[in-house]
PDB file of C-alpha atoms in Angstrom:
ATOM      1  CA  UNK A  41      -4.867  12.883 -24.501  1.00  0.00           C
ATOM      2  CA  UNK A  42      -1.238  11.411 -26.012  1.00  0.00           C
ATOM      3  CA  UNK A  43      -0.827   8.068 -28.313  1.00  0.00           C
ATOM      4  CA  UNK A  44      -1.307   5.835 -26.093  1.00  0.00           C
ATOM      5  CA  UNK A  45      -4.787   6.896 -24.893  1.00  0.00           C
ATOM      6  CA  UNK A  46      -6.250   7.364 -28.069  1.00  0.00           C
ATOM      7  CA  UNK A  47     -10.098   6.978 -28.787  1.00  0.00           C
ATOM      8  CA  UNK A  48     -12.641   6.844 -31.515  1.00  0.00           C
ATOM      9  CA  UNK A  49     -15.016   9.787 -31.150  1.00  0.00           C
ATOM     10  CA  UNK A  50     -18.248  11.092 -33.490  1.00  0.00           C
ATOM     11  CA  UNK A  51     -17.192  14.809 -35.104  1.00  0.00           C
ATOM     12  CA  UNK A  52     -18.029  16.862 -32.424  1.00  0.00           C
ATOM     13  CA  UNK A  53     -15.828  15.403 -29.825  1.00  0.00           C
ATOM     14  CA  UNK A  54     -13.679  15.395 -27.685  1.00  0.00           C
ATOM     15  CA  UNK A  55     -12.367  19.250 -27.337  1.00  0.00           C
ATOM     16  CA  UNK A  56      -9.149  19.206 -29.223  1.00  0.00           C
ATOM     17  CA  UNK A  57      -6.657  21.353 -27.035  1.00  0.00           C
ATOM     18  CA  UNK A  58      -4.395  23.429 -29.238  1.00  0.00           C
ATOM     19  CA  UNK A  59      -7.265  23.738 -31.856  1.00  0.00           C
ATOM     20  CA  UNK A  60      -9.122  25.542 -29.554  1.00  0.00           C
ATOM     21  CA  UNK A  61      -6.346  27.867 -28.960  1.00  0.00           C
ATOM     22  CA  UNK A  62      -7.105  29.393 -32.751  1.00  0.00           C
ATOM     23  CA  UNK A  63      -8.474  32.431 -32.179  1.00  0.00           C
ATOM     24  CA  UNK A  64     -11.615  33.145 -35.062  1.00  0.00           C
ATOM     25  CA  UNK A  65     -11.333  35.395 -37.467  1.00  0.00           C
ATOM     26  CA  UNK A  66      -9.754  35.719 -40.903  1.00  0.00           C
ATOM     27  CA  UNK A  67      -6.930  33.654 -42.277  1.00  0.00           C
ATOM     28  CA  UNK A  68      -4.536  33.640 -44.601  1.00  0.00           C
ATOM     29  CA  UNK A  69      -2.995  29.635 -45.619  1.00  0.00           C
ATOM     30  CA  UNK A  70      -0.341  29.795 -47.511  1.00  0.00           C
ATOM     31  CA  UNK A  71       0.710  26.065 -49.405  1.00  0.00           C
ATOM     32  CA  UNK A  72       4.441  25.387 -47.782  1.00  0.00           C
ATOM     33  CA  UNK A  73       6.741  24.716 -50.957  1.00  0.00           C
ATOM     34  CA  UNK A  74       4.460  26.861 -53.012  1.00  0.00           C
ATOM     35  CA  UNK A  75       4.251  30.100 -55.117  1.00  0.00           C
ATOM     36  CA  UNK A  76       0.502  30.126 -54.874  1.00  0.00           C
ATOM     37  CA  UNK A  77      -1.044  32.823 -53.900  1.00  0.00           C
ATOM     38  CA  UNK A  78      -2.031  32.478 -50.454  1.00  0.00           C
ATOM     39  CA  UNK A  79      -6.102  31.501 -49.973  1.00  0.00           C
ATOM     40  CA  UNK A  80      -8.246  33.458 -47.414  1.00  0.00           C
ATOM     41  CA  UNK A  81     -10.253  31.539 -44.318  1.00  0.00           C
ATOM     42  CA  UNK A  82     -12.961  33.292 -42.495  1.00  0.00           C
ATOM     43  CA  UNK A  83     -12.505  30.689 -39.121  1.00  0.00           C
ATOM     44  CA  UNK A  84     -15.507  31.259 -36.892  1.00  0.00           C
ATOM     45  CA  UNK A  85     -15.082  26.904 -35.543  1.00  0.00           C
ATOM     46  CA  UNK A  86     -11.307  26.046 -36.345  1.00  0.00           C
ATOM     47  CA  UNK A  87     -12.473  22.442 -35.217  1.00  0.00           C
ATOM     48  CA  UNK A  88     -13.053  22.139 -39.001  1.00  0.00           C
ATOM     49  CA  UNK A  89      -9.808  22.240 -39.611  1.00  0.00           C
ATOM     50  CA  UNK A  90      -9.406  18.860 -38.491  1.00  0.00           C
ATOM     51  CA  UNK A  91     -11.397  17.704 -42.176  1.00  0.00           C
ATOM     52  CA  UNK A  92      -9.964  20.458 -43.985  1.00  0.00           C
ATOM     53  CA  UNK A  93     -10.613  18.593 -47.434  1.00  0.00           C
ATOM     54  CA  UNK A  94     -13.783  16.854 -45.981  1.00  0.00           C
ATOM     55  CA  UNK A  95     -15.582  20.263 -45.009  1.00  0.00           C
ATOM     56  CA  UNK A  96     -18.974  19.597 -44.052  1.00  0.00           C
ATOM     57  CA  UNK A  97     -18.949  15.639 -44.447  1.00  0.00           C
ATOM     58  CA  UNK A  98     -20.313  13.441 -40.875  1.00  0.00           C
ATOM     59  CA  UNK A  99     -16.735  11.144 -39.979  1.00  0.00           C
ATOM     60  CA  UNK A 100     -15.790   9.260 -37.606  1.00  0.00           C
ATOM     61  CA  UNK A 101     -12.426  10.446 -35.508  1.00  0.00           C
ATOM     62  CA  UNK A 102      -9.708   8.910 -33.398  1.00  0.00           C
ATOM     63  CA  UNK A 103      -7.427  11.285 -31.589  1.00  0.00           C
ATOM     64  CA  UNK A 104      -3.933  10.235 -32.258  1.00  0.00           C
ATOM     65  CA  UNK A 105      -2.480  13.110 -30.226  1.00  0.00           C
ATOM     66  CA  UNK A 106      -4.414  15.846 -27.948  1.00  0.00           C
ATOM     67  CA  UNK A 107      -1.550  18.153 -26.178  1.00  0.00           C
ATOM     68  CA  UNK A 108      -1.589  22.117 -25.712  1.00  0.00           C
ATOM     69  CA  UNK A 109      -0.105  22.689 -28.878  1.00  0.00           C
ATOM     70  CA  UNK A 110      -0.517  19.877 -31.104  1.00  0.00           C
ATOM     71  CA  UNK A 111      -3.629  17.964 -32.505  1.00  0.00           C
ATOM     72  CA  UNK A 112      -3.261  14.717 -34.839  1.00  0.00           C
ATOM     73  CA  UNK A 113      -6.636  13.103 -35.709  1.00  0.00           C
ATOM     74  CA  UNK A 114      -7.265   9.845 -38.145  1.00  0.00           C
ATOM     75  CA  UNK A 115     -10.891  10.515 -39.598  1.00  0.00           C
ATOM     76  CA  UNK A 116     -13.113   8.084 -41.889  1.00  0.00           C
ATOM     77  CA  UNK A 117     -15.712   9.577 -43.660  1.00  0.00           C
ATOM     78  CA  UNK A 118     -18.521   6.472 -45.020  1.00  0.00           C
ATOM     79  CA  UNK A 119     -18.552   6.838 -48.747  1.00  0.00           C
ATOM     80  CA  UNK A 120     -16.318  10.032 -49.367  1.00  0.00           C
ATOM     81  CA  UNK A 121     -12.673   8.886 -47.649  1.00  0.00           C
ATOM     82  CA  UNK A 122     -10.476   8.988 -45.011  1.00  0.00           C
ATOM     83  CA  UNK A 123      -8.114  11.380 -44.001  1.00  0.00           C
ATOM     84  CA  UNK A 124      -5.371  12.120 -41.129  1.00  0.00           C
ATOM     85  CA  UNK A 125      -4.669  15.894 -39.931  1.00  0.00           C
ATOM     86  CA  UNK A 126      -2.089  17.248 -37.868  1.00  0.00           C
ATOM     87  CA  UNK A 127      -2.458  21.102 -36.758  1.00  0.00           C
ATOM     88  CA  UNK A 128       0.118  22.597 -34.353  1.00  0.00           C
ATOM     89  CA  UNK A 129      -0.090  25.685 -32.544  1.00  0.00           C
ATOM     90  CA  UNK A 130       2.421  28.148 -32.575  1.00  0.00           C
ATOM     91  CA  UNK A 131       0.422  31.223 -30.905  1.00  0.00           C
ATOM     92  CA  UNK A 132      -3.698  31.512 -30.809  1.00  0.00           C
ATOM     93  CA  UNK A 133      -2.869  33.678 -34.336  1.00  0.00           C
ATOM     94  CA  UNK A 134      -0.127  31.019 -36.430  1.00  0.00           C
ATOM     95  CA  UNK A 135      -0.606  27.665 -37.089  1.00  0.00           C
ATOM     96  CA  UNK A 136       0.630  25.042 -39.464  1.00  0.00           C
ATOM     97  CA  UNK A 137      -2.184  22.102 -40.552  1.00  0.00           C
ATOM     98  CA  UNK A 138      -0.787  19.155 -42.286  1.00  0.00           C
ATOM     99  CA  UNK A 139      -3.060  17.222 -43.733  1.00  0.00           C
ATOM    100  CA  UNK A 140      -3.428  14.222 -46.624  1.00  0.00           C
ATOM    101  CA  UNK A 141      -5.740  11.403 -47.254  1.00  0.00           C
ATOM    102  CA  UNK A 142      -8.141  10.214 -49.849  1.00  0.00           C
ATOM    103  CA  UNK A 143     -11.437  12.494 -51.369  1.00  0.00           C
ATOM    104  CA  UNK A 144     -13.962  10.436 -53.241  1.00  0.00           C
ATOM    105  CA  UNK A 145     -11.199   7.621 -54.432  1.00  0.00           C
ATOM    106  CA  UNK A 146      -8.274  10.488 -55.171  1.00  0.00           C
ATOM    107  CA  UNK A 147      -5.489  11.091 -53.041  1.00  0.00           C
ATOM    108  CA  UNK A 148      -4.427  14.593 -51.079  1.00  0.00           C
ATOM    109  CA  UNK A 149      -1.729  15.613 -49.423  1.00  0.00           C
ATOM    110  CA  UNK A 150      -1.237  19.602 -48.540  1.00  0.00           C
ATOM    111  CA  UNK A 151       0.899  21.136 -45.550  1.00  0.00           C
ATOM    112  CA  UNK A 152       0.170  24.803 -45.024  1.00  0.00           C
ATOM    113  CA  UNK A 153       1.383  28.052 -42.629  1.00  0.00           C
ATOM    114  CA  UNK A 154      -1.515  29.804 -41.316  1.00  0.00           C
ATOM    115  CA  UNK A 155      -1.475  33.405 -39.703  1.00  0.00           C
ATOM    116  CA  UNK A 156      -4.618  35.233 -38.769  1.00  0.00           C
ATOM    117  CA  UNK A 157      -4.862  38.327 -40.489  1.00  0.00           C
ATOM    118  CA  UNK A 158      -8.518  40.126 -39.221  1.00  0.00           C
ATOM    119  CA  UNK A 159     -11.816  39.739 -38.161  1.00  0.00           C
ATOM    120  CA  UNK A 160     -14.438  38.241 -40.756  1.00  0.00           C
ATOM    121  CA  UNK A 161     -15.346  40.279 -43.028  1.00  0.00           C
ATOM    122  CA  UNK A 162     -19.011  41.358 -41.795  1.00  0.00           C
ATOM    123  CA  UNK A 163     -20.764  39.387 -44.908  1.00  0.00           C
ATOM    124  CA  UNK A 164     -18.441  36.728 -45.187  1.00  0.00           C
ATOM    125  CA  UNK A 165     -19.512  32.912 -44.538  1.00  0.00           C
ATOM    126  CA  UNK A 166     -17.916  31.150 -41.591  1.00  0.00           C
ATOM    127  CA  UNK A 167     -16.313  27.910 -41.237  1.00  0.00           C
TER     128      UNK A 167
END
């Protein structure tokens, strides 16, 4: 889907292309411009990527940009925010996810490099 044929959609659709090129598994996102230590991701759906700082929260989506290797998606979330996330697709295990919006009235903006590092650990919870 590009621009120009963009449509609303509840959280579970449509299939967004290059997000569904992540393989699972464990991840390491490190903050671009940062000297954070790197956080860990267990992946198991990377759909949820999409609301990366609205993690288990029902929104409503419009697909800005659906192609093999880039996803952009505008989400509102009734009550908690709104939020706009781009993830593009370097290989099934590197990604960057670009994200910013507003959580519960504050504002976010984070851009991070992703590389997949593993399988889950066997106990870990998946997202």
């Amino acid at each position: 889907m590009t621009a120009g044929l963009a449509a609303a959609a509840p959280a579970a659709a449509p299939t967004l292309a290059a997000v569904a090129r992540i393989e699972p598994g464990q991840w390491q996102l490190k903050a671009r411009d940062s000297a954070a230590v790197p956080s860990t991701l267990c992946i198991g759906d990377a759909d949820m990527l999409i609301q990366y700082g609205h993690t288990g929260v029902q929104c409503q989506r419009f697909v800005i940009a659906n192609e093999v290797n880039l996803a952009t998606v505008h989400y509102t979330c009734p009550g908690t925010g709104h939020g706009q996330t781009s993830v593009k697709v370097t290989t099934p295990r590197n990604f960057s996810l670009e994200t910013q919006g507003i959580i519960n009235g504050a504002p976010f903006e984070e851009q991070y490099e992703a590389r997949r590092i593993g399988a889950c650990p066997v106990n870990a919870a998946t997202h």
